[in-house]
Coordinates of C-alpha atoms in Angstrom, one line a residue:
Chain N
M905 CA 109.6 99.5 114.2
A906 CA 108.0 102.6 112.9
S907 CA 110.2 102.6 109.8
Q908 CA 108.6 99.3 108.8
F909 CA 105.3 100.9 108.2
K910 CA 106.6 103.5 105.7
I911 CA 108.0 103.2 102.3
R912 CA 109.4 105.9 100.0
R913 CA 108.9 105.9 96.3
K914 CA 110.1 108.2 93.5
V915 CA 107.5 109.1 91.0
E916 CA 108.3 107.4 87.7
F917 CA 107.8 108.8 84.2
V918 CA 105.4 106.0 83.3
E919 CA 103.2 106.8 86.3
T920 CA 102.4 110.3 85.0
D921 CA 99.7 111.2 82.5
M922 CA 99.2 113.9 80.0
A923 CA 98.0 116.3 82.7
G924 CA 101.6 116.1 84.0
I925 CA 100.7 114.4 87.3
V926 CA 100.6 110.9 88.7
H927 CA 97.6 109.1 87.4
F928 CA 95.1 108.5 90.2
S929 CA 95.0 104.7 89.7
N930 CA 98.7 104.5 90.6
F931 CA 98.0 105.4 94.2
F932 CA 96.5 102.0 94.7
R933 CA 99.6 100.3 93.3
W934 CA 101.6 102.2 95.9
M935 CA 99.3 101.2 98.7
E936 CA 99.8 97.6 97.8
A937 CA 103.5 98.0 97.7
C938 CA 103.4 99.5 101.2
E939 CA 101.2 96.7 102.4
T940 CA 103.7 94.1 101.0
A941 CA 106.6 95.9 102.8
F942 CA 104.5 95.9 106.0
Y943 CA 103.8 92.2 105.8
Q944 CA 107.5 91.6 105.1
S945 CA 108.4 93.6 108.2
L946 CA 106.3 91.2 110.2
G947 CA 107.8 88.2 108.6
L948 CA 104.6 87.3 106.9
P949 CA 104.0 86.6 103.2
L950 CA 101.3 88.7 101.6
I951 CA 100.4 85.7 99.5
S952 CA 101.2 82.0 100.0
F953 CA 100.4 79.0 98.0
N954 CA 100.8 76.3 100.7
P955 CA 97.8 74.1 100.6
G956 CA 95.2 74.8 103.3
K957 CA 97.0 78.0 104.4
V958 CA 96.1 81.6 104.0
V959 CA 96.6 82.2 100.3
G960 CA 95.9 85.8 99.9
W961 CA 94.2 89.0 100.9
P962 CA 91.8 90.1 98.2
R963 CA 90.3 93.5 98.5
V964 CA 86.6 94.1 99.2
N965 CA 86.7 97.8 99.5
V966 CA 89.2 100.5 98.6
S967 CA 89.1 104.3 98.4
C968 CA 91.4 107.3 98.0
E969 CA 91.0 111.0 98.6
Y970 CA 93.4 113.3 96.6
R971 CA 94.3 116.7 97.9
A972 CA 97.5 117.6 96.1
P973 CA 99.1 116.0 93.0
F974 CA 102.5 114.3 92.7
R975 CA 104.8 115.0 89.8
Y976 CA 107.7 113.2 88.0
G977 CA 110.7 113.0 90.2
D978 CA 108.8 113.7 93.5
T979 CA 109.7 111.5 96.4
V980 CA 106.7 110.3 98.3
E981 CA 106.3 108.7 101.7
V982 CA 103.5 106.2 102.0
R983 CA 102.6 105.4 105.6
L984 CA 100.5 102.5 106.6
L985 CA 98.3 102.5 109.7
V986 CA 96.2 99.5 110.8
K987 CA 92.7 100.9 111.4
E988 CA 90.9 97.7 112.4
V989 CA 91.5 94.0 112.7
R990 CA 88.3 92.0 112.2
T991 CA 87.8 88.3 112.4
R992 CA 88.3 87.8 108.6
A993 CA 89.5 91.2 107.5
V994 CA 92.0 94.0 108.1
V995 CA 91.4 97.7 107.4
Y996 CA 94.5 99.8 106.5
V997 CA 94.8 103.5 106.1
F998 CA 97.5 105.0 104.0
Q999 CA 98.8 108.5 104.1
F1000 CA 100.8 110.0 101.2
R1001 CA 103.2 112.9 101.9
K1002 CA 105.6 114.6 99.6
V1003 CA 109.2 114.4 100.8
V1004 CA 111.0 117.7 100.6
R1005 CA 114.8 118.0 101.5
G1006 CA 114.6 114.5 103.0
R1007 CA 111.6 115.0 105.2
P1008 CA 107.9 114.3 104.7
E1009 CA 105.7 117.4 104.6
A1010 CA 103.2 117.9 107.3
M1011 CA 100.4 118.1 104.7
V1012 CA 98.9 114.8 103.7
S1013 CA 98.6 114.9 99.9
A1014 CA 96.4 111.8 99.6
R1015 CA 94.7 109.4 102.0
G1016 CA 93.7 105.9 101.0
E1017 CA 92.0 102.9 102.6
I1018 CA 92.0 99.2 101.9
T1019 CA 89.8 96.5 103.4
A1020 CA 91.4 93.1 102.7
V1021 CA 89.8 89.8 103.6
C1022 CA 91.7 86.7 104.5
V1023 CA 91.0 83.8 102.1
K1024 CA 92.2 80.3 101.8
N1025 CA 91.9 77.6 99.2
D1026 CA 89.1 75.2 99.9
P1027 CA 90.5 71.7 99.1
E1028 CA 87.0 70.4 98.3
S1029 CA 85.8 73.0 95.9
G1030 CA 89.1 74.3 94.7
Q1031 CA 87.7 77.8 95.3
M1032 CA 89.1 80.6 97.4
I1033 CA 86.9 81.1 100.5
S1034 CA 87.1 83.7 103.2
A1035 CA 88.6 82.4 106.5
P1036 CA 89.3 83.7 110.0
I1037 CA 92.7 85.3 110.1
P1038 CA 95.1 82.8 111.6
Q1039 CA 96.0 83.5 115.3
T1040 CA 99.7 84.1 114.6
V1041 CA 99.0 86.5 111.8
R1042 CA 96.4 88.3 113.8
A1043 CA 98.8 88.7 116.8
K1044 CA 101.5 90.2 114.7
I1045 CA 99.2 92.7 113.0
K1046 CA 97.7 93.7 116.3
V1047 CA 101.1 94.3 117.9
A1048 CA 102.0 96.4 114.9
A1049 CA 98.7 98.3 115.1
E1050 CA 99.2 99.1 118.8
K1051 CA 102.7 100.3 118.3
S1052 CA 101.5 102.5 115.5
R1053 CA 98.7 104.0 117.6
A1054 CA 101.1 104.6 120.5
R1055 CA 103.3 106.8 118.4
Chain U
M1500 CA 89.0 86.6 57.5
A1501 CA 91.2 89.7 57.2
S1502 CA 89.2 91.5 59.8
Q1503 CA 90.2 88.9 62.4
F1504 CA 93.8 90.1 62.2
K1505 CA 93.2 93.7 63.1
I1506 CA 91.9 95.4 66.1
R1507 CA 91.1 99.0 66.8
R1508 CA 91.8 100.8 70.0
K1509 CA 91.1 104.2 71.3
V1510 CA 94.0 105.8 73.2
E1511 CA 93.0 106.1 76.9
F1512 CA 94.0 108.8 79.2
V1513 CA 95.9 106.5 81.5
E1514 CA 98.0 105.3 78.6
T1515 CA 99.5 108.8 78.1
D1516 CA 102.5 110.2 79.9
M1517 CA 103.5 113.7 80.8
A1518 CA 105.0 114.2 77.3
G1519 CA 101.4 114.0 76.2
I1520 CA 101.8 110.8 74.1
V1521 CA 101.2 107.1 74.6
H1522 CA 103.9 105.7 76.8
F1523 CA 106.1 103.4 74.7
S1524 CA 105.5 100.4 77.0
N1525 CA 101.8 100.4 76.2
F1526 CA 102.5 99.3 72.6
F1527 CA 103.3 95.9 73.9
R1528 CA 100.0 95.7 75.8
W1529 CA 98.3 96.4 72.5
M1530 CA 100.3 93.8 70.6
E1531 CA 99.2 91.2 73.2
A1532 CA 95.5 92.3 72.9
C1533 CA 95.8 91.9 69.1
E1534 CA 97.4 88.5 69.5
T1535 CA 94.5 87.4 71.9
A1536 CA 92.0 88.6 69.3
F1537 CA 93.8 86.7 66.6
Y1538 CA 93.8 83.5 68.6
Q1539 CA 90.2 83.9 69.3
S1540 CA 89.5 84.4 65.6
L1541 CA 91.0 80.9 65.1
G1542 CA 89.0 79.4 67.9
L1543 CA 92.2 78.9 69.9
P1544 CA 92.7 79.9 73.6
L1545 CA 95.9 82.1 74.1
I1546 CA 96.3 80.3 77.4
S1547 CA 94.8 77.1 78.7
F1548 CA 95.1 75.3 82.0
N1549 CA 94.1 71.8 80.9
P1550 CA 96.6 69.3 82.3
G1551 CA 99.2 68.2 79.7
K1552 CA 97.9 70.7 77.1
V1553 CA 99.5 73.9 75.8
V1554 CA 99.4 76.3 78.7
G1555 CA 100.8 79.4 77.2
W1556 CA 103.0 81.3 74.9
P1557 CA 105.6 83.2 76.9
R1558 CA 107.7 85.7 74.9
V1559 CA 111.4 85.1 74.2
N1560 CA 111.9 88.2 72.1
V1561 CA 110.0 91.4 71.6
S1562 CA 110.8 94.7 69.9
C1563 CA 109.1 97.9 68.7
E1564 CA 110.1 100.8 66.4
Y1565 CA 108.4 104.1 66.9
R1566 CA 108.0 106.6 64.1
A1567 CA 105.1 108.8 65.1
P1568 CA 103.4 109.2 68.5
F1569 CA 99.8 108.5 69.4
R1570 CA 97.8 110.9 71.5
Y1571 CA 94.7 110.8 73.8
G1572 CA 91.6 110.1 71.8
D1573 CA 93.4 108.8 68.7
T1574 CA 92.0 105.6 67.2
V1575 CA 94.7 103.1 66.3
E1576 CA 94.6 100.1 64.1
V1577 CA 96.8 97.3 65.2
R1578 CA 97.4 94.7 62.5
L1579 CA 98.9 91.3 63.1
L1580 CA 101.0 89.4 60.5
V1581 CA 102.4 85.9 61.0
K1582 CA 106.0 86.2 60.0
E1583 CA 107.2 82.7 60.8
V1584 CA 105.9 79.5 62.3
R1585 CA 108.8 77.4 63.8
T1586 CA 108.5 74.0 65.5
R1587 CA 108.2 75.5 69.0
A1588 CA 107.6 79.2 68.3
V1589 CA 105.7 81.7 66.3
V1590 CA 106.9 85.2 65.2
Y1591 CA 104.4 87.9 64.8
V1592 CA 104.8 91.4 63.3
F1593 CA 102.4 94.2 64.3
Q1594 CA 101.8 97.4 62.4
F1595 CA 100.3 100.4 64.2
R1596 CA 98.4 102.9 62.1
K1597 CA 96.4 106.0 63.1
V1598 CA 92.8 105.9 62.0
V1599 CA 91.6 109.1 60.4
R1600 CA 88.0 109.6 59.3
G1601 CA 87.4 105.9 59.7
R1602 CA 90.4 104.7 57.7
P1603 CA 93.9 103.7 58.7
E1604 CA 96.6 106.0 57.3
A1605 CA 99.1 104.6 54.8
M1606 CA 101.9 105.5 57.2
V1607 CA 102.9 102.9 59.8
S1608 CA 103.4 104.8 63.0
A1609 CA 105.0 101.9 64.9
R1610 CA 106.1 98.4 64.0
G1611 CA 106.4 95.7 66.6
E1612 CA 107.5 92.0 66.7
I1613 CA 106.9 89.2 69.2
T1614 CA 108.5 85.8 69.3
A1615 CA 106.3 83.5 71.4
V1616 CA 107.3 80.0 72.4
C1617 CA 104.8 77.2 73.0
V1618 CA 105.1 75.8 76.5
K1619 CA 103.2 73.1 78.4
N1620 CA 103.2 72.0 82.0
D1621 CA 105.5 69.1 82.7
P1622 CA 103.5 66.8 84.9
E1623 CA 106.7 65.3 86.4
S1624 CA 108.6 68.5 87.4
G1625 CA 105.6 70.8 87.7
Q1626 CA 107.5 73.3 85.5
M1627 CA 106.6 74.9 82.3
I1628 CA 108.7 73.4 79.4
S1629 CA 108.8 74.4 75.8
A1630 CA 106.9 72.0 73.5
P1631 CA 106.3 71.5 69.8
I1632 CA 103.3 73.5 68.6
P1633 CA 100.4 71.0 68.5
Q1634 CA 99.5 70.0 64.9
T1635 CA 96.0 71.5 65.0
V1636 CA 97.2 74.8 66.3
R1637 CA 100.0 74.9 63.8
A1638 CA 97.6 74.2 60.9
K1639 CA 95.3 77.0 61.9
I1640 CA 98.1 79.6 62.3
K1641 CA 99.6 78.5 59.0
V1642 CA 96.3 78.9 57.1
A1643 CA 95.9 82.4 58.6
A1644 CA 99.5 83.3 57.7
E1645 CA 99.0 82.3 54.1
K1646 CA 95.8 84.2 53.7
S1647 CA 97.5 87.2 55.3
R1648 CA 100.4 86.9 52.8
A1649 CA 98.1 86.5 49.9
R1650 CA 96.3 89.8 50.5
Chain Q
M552 CA 70.8 107.1 74.6
A553 CA 71.2 104.4 77.2
S554 CA 73.9 102.7 75.2
Q555 CA 76.1 105.8 75.6
F556 CA 76.4 105.2 79.3
K557 CA 77.7 101.7 79.0
I558 CA 80.8 100.2 77.6
R559 CA 82.0 96.6 77.3
R560 CA 85.5 95.5 77.8
K561 CA 87.2 92.1 77.5
V562 CA 89.6 91.3 80.3
E563 CA 93.2 91.4 79.0
F564 CA 96.0 89.1 80.0
V565 CA 98.1 92.0 81.3
E566 CA 95.2 93.0 83.6
T567 CA 95.4 89.8 85.6
D568 CA 97.7 89.1 88.5
M569 CA 99.2 85.9 89.9
A570 CA 96.0 85.2 91.8
G571 CA 94.4 84.7 88.3
I572 CA 92.0 87.6 88.6
V573 CA 91.9 91.2 87.4
H574 CA 94.0 93.3 89.7
F575 CA 91.9 95.6 91.7
S576 CA 93.6 98.8 90.5
N577 CA 92.5 98.1 86.9
F578 CA 88.8 98.8 87.8
F579 CA 89.7 102.5 88.1
R580 CA 91.2 102.4 84.6
W581 CA 87.9 101.0 83.4
M582 CA 85.9 103.6 85.2
E583 CA 87.9 106.3 83.5
A584 CA 87.5 104.7 80.1
C585 CA 83.7 104.6 80.7
E586 CA 83.7 108.3 81.8
T587 CA 85.6 109.2 78.5
A588 CA 83.0 107.3 76.4
F589 CA 80.2 109.1 78.3
Y590 CA 81.7 112.5 77.7
Q591 CA 82.2 111.6 74.0
S592 CA 78.5 110.6 73.8
L593 CA 77.6 114.1 75.0
G594 CA 80.0 115.7 72.5
L595 CA 82.2 116.9 75.3
P596 CA 86.0 116.5 75.6
L597 CA 87.1 114.9 78.9
I598 CA 90.2 117.1 78.7
S599 CA 90.7 120.2 76.6
F600 CA 93.8 122.5 76.3
N601 CA 92.1 125.6 74.9
P602 CA 93.3 128.6 76.9
G603 CA 90.9 129.7 79.6
K604 CA 88.6 126.7 79.0
V605 CA 87.9 123.7 81.2
V606 CA 91.1 121.7 81.1
G607 CA 90.2 118.7 83.0
W608 CA 88.4 116.8 85.7
P609 CA 90.9 115.7 88.3
R610 CA 89.6 113.2 90.9
V611 CA 89.2 114.2 94.5
N612 CA 87.6 111.0 95.8
V613 CA 87.4 107.5 94.3
S614 CA 86.3 104.2 95.7
C615 CA 85.4 100.6 94.7
E616 CA 83.7 97.7 96.3
Y617 CA 84.5 94.3 95.0
R618 CA 82.0 91.4 95.3
A619 CA 83.1 88.9 92.6
P620 CA 86.3 88.7 90.6
F621 CA 86.8 88.9 86.8
R622 CA 89.1 86.6 84.9
Y623 CA 91.0 86.6 81.6
G624 CA 88.6 86.5 78.7
D625 CA 85.6 87.7 80.6
T626 CA 83.5 90.3 79.0
V627 CA 82.5 93.1 81.4
E628 CA 79.8 95.7 81.2
V629 CA 80.7 99.0 82.9
R630 CA 77.7 101.2 83.4
L631 CA 78.0 104.9 84.4
L632 CA 75.3 106.6 86.4
V633 CA 75.4 110.4 87.3
K634 CA 74.8 110.5 91.1
E635 CA 75.2 114.2 91.7
V636 CA 76.0 117.4 89.8
R637 CA 77.5 120.0 92.1
T638 CA 78.7 123.5 91.3
R639 CA 82.3 122.5 90.7
A640 CA 82.1 118.7 90.7
V641 CA 80.3 115.6 89.4
V642 CA 79.9 112.3 91.2
Y643 CA 79.6 109.2 89.1
V644 CA 78.7 105.7 90.1
F645 CA 79.9 102.7 88.1
Q646 CA 78.5 99.2 88.1
F647 CA 80.5 96.3 86.8
R648 CA 78.6 93.2 85.6
K649 CA 79.9 90.1 83.9
V650 CA 78.4 89.5 80.4
V651 CA 77.3 85.9 79.9
R652 CA 76.0 84.8 76.5
G653 CA 75.7 88.4 75.3
R654 CA 73.8 89.7 78.4
P655 CA 75.0 91.4 81.6
E656 CA 74.3 89.3 84.7
A657 CA 71.8 90.7 87.2
M658 CA 74.5 90.6 89.9
V659 CA 76.8 93.6 90.2
S660 CA 80.3 92.2 90.6
A661 CA 81.8 95.6 91.6
R662 CA 80.6 99.1 92.3
G663 CA 82.8 102.2 91.9
E664 CA 82.5 105.9 92.5
I665 CA 84.4 108.9 91.3
T666 CA 84.1 112.5 92.3
A667 CA 85.7 114.7 89.7
V668 CA 86.2 118.4 90.0
C669 CA 86.1 120.8 87.1
V670 CA 89.4 122.7 86.8
K671 CA 90.7 125.3 84.4
N672 CA 94.1 126.8 83.9
D673 CA 94.5 130.1 85.6
P674 CA 96.3 132.4 83.1
E675 CA 97.9 134.5 85.9
S676 CA 99.4 131.8 88.0
G677 CA 99.7 129.1 85.4
Q678 CA 98.2 126.7 87.9
M679 CA 95.1 124.6 87.6
I680 CA 92.3 126.0 89.7
S681 CA 88.8 124.6 90.4
A682 CA 86.1 126.3 88.5
P683 CA 82.3 126.2 88.2
I684 CA 81.2 123.7 85.6
P685 CA 80.4 125.7 82.5
Q686 CA 76.6 126.0 81.9
T687 CA 76.6 124.1 78.6
V688 CA 78.5 121.2 80.1
R689 CA 76.3 121.1 83.2
A690 CA 73.1 121.1 81.1
K691 CA 74.3 118.1 79.0
I692 CA 75.3 116.1 82.1
K693 CA 72.0 116.9 83.8
V694 CA 70.0 115.8 80.9
A695 CA 71.9 112.6 80.7
A696 CA 71.5 112.1 84.4
E697 CA 67.7 112.5 84.2
K698 CA 67.4 110.1 81.3
S699 CA 69.5 107.6 83.2
R700 CA 67.3 107.9 86.3
A701 CA 64.1 107.6 84.3
R702 CA 65.0 104.2 83.0
Chain B
M1055 CA 130.5 105.4 90.0
A1056 CA 129.5 101.9 89.0
S1057 CA 126.7 101.8 91.5
Q1058 CA 125.0 104.7 89.7
F1059 CA 124.4 102.4 86.7
K1060 CA 122.5 99.8 88.6
I1061 CA 119.2 99.8 90.4
R1062 CA 117.4 97.1 92.4
R1063 CA 113.7 96.5 92.3
K1064 CA 111.5 94.1 94.2
V1065 CA 108.8 92.5 92.0
E1066 CA 105.4 93.8 93.0
F1067 CA 102.2 91.9 93.0
V1068 CA 100.6 94.1 90.4
E1069 CA 103.5 93.4 88.0
T1070 CA 102.7 89.7 87.9
D1071 CA 100.1 88.1 85.5
M1072 CA 98.0 85.0 85.8
A1073 CA 100.9 82.9 84.6
G1074 CA 102.5 83.8 88.0
I1075 CA 105.4 85.7 86.5
V1076 CA 106.3 89.4 85.7
H1077 CA 104.4 90.5 82.6
F1078 CA 106.9 91.1 79.8
S1079 CA 105.8 94.7 79.2
N1080 CA 107.0 95.6 82.7
F1081 CA 110.6 95.1 81.8
F1082 CA 110.4 98.3 79.7
R1083 CA 109.1 100.2 82.7
W1084 CA 112.1 99.0 84.7
M1085 CA 114.5 100.0 81.9
E1086 CA 113.1 103.5 82.0
A1087 CA 113.4 103.6 85.8
C1088 CA 117.0 102.6 85.5
E1089 CA 117.6 105.2 82.8
T1090 CA 116.1 107.9 85.1
A1091 CA 118.4 106.9 87.9
F1092 CA 121.4 106.9 85.5
Y1093 CA 120.5 110.5 84.4
Q1094 CA 120.1 111.5 88.0
S1095 CA 123.6 110.1 88.8
L1096 CA 125.0 112.4 86.1
G1097 CA 123.1 115.4 87.4
L1098 CA 121.0 115.5 84.3
P1099 CA 117.2 115.7 84.1
L1100 CA 115.6 113.0 81.9
I1101 CA 113.0 115.5 80.8
S1102 CA 113.1 119.2 81.1
F1103 CA 110.5 121.8 80.2
N1104 CA 112.8 124.8 79.9
P1105 CA 112.1 126.6 76.6
G1106 CA 114.7 125.9 73.8
K1107 CA 116.4 123.2 75.9
V1108 CA 116.4 119.4 75.5
V1109 CA 112.9 118.4 76.5
G1110 CA 113.1 114.7 76.4
W1111 CA 114.4 111.5 75.0
P1112 CA 111.6 109.7 73.1
R1113 CA 112.3 106.1 72.1
V1114 CA 112.7 105.1 68.5
N1115 CA 113.6 101.5 69.0
V1116 CA 113.3 99.2 72.0
S1117 CA 113.7 95.4 72.4
C1118 CA 114.0 92.8 75.1
E1119 CA 115.1 89.1 75.2
Y1120 CA 113.6 87.0 78.0
R1121 CA 115.6 83.9 79.2
A1122 CA 114.2 83.3 82.7
P1123 CA 111.1 84.7 84.4
F1124 CA 110.9 86.8 87.6
R1125 CA 108.3 86.1 90.3
Y1126 CA 106.6 88.1 93.0
G1127 CA 109.0 89.0 95.8
D1128 CA 112.1 88.5 93.6
T1129 CA 114.7 91.2 93.9
V1130 CA 116.1 92.1 90.5
E1131 CA 119.2 94.1 89.5
V1132 CA 118.9 96.2 86.4
R1133 CA 122.2 97.3 85.0
L1134 CA 122.5 100.0 82.4
L1135 CA 125.4 100.0 79.8
V1136 CA 125.9 102.8 77.3
K1137 CA 126.3 101.0 74.0
E1138 CA 126.6 103.9 71.6
V1139 CA 126.5 107.7 71.7
R1140 CA 125.4 109.1 68.3
T1141 CA 124.9 112.8 67.3
R1142 CA 121.2 112.8 68.1
A1143 CA 120.7 109.5 69.9
V1144 CA 122.0 107.2 72.7
V1145 CA 121.7 103.4 72.7
Y1146 CA 121.5 101.7 76.1
V1147 CA 121.7 98.0 77.0
F1148 CA 120.1 96.7 80.1
Q1149 CA 120.9 93.5 81.9
F1150 CA 118.4 91.9 84.3
R1151 CA 119.7 89.6 87.0
K1152 CA 118.0 87.9 89.9
V1153 CA 119.5 88.9 93.3
V1154 CA 120.0 85.9 95.5
R1155 CA 121.3 86.3 99.1
G1156 CA 122.2 89.9 98.4
R1157 CA 124.2 89.2 95.2
P1158 CA 123.2 89.3 91.5
E1159 CA 123.4 85.9 89.8
A1160 CA 125.9 85.4 87.0
M1161 CA 123.1 84.5 84.6
V1162 CA 121.4 87.3 82.8
S1163 CA 117.6 86.6 83.0
A1164 CA 116.7 89.3 80.4
R1165 CA 118.5 91.7 78.2
G1166 CA 117.0 94.9 76.8
E1167 CA 117.9 97.7 74.5
I1168 CA 116.6 101.3 74.1
T1169 CA 117.5 103.8 71.5
A1170 CA 116.5 107.2 72.6
V1171 CA 116.7 110.4 70.5
C1172 CA 117.3 113.8 71.8
V1173 CA 114.4 116.2 71.1
K1174 CA 113.8 119.8 71.8
N1175 CA 110.8 122.0 71.4
D1176 CA 110.8 124.0 68.2
P1177 CA 109.7 127.5 69.2
E1178 CA 108.4 128.3 65.7
S1179 CA 106.2 125.2 65.1
G1180 CA 105.5 124.3 68.7
Q1181 CA 106.5 120.7 67.8
M1182 CA 109.1 118.4 69.3
I1183 CA 112.0 118.1 66.8
S1184 CA 115.2 115.9 67.0
A1185 CA 118.3 117.8 68.0
P1186 CA 122.0 117.2 68.5
I1187 CA 122.7 116.1 72.0
P1188 CA 124.1 119.1 73.8
Q1189 CA 127.8 119.1 74.4
T1190 CA 127.7 119.0 78.2
V1191 CA 125.2 116.1 78.1
R1192 CA 127.2 114.2 75.6
A1193 CA 130.4 114.6 77.6
K1194 CA 128.8 113.3 80.8
I1195 CA 127.3 110.3 79.1
K1196 CA 130.6 109.5 77.3
V1197 CA 132.6 109.6 80.5
A1198 CA 130.0 107.2 82.1
A1199 CA 130.2 105.0 79.1
E1200 CA 134.0 104.7 79.2
K1201 CA 134.0 104.0 82.9
S1202 CA 131.4 101.3 82.3
R1203 CA 133.5 99.7 79.5
A1204 CA 136.7 99.8 81.6
R1205 CA 135.2 97.7 84.3

């Protein structure tokens, strides 16, 4: 189960900037890729266009702390932890570690956080409105969260 | 009128890569920004979601030749020329020139091309299908093309 | 002076995602573009490769709160405020407002923050090391900060 | 050996645009990721900062034809073929195929091409100058090209 909360990525050339390191904005792209993989591990779609259903998880708050840079060719482990499951939102924490000789370093090179709210399409207005997280989705995320804390 | 076919952009930090120059993929983002500005100069939307109307111009063919790199802080002129107006497609050429002391250099640093097809939403299938360019759109693009050739 | 702390950007097609709104990661690209323009307004380079000089401002902490989305074609005002000038770091706040009929709305659609540390190249190790902000740079940023608070 | 010329990628949310498909500029990012993996399979660095050595492969010409779009969650196979090895340049062709139930479709959804020139750092001028492809690099690429044609 644990493996479903982690992804590995290799730093790509296009992700670097003229300072020779991964541009700070790309860490948010990686968090989202990890979140997608997490959802997939639970058998949940990150976004769904079925009418009246959960259609997405827009972000209301994101942040990232950078302690050590990543460079072209580095392999990075991104680890997702469920920090909090609210009625209409989930808070994720992400830890970024450099992988050296196949293993993630102890040191966390960067730490991110995303608060995503559950929204559905309102058939009347045609707008996206926030909605309570459906019970089945909540249950799956909570189980994952407990397993993750138990480790 | 001529000014509506050109845009200027300043190279941003995030657009550079570890080689210290603008990553080659970003030239396509700039071509699209120029195409958007061109459409706007003609009073046309680049994309429209009105039912049964033109909904977009997906690309079927794009290319770019690179002769000289751009660096962080450079100002670049992107110039759009209409190369060909077909029944269902338009071919644009883009010239990239570095701006020095307020003026574009004679030398073209890069040259791009985009072939975009006109598509509309098919109400029956719900799919996007290619469509003849509407007469009003064609007329506006052709006038712009002739003015551009006449210069 | 005030105008030097604000930039306007038009949302580009490539900046949207399948939800039809600007992808949340792009707000950080815009903050950096605004920071570059602010530096330029002070006659300072955001990055410099002169030996022994300030070489850059890597980020140690960034965040963004999202209250309302931006869509393709929207014009957005990004406003930079200097929140704090520390010995080795500067904290910026960014406010994003939609521009309607030429004027920014009262409502702030998003609010970002960047903490950037001053680094220079260490001639001995060849590494980037944090450094006190040079006096001339500090003075210019402080003056800008006071003017911004006085408004 | 054949497997070293192919990579698979899952379409990410950030790679889509408001039309609901992968933005055309991202295909170039994927080509470069495939090229990096190819180089790695040959034990060659795509970029190297050793003085006097090959330092990179800037692009002089790139193109892409789009026949069918990719959507969020699609798995895509990118296949690299060496089209031509010149004295100072290599021409690659890339085929993009959607992977369905673990297998790439017969249909090629997109076809790209990159011409990359070998450059090295000129110690005298400090500039990047084009250079003949080193013999060892040429040999490895040629062997890979022949194996790829033989299949």
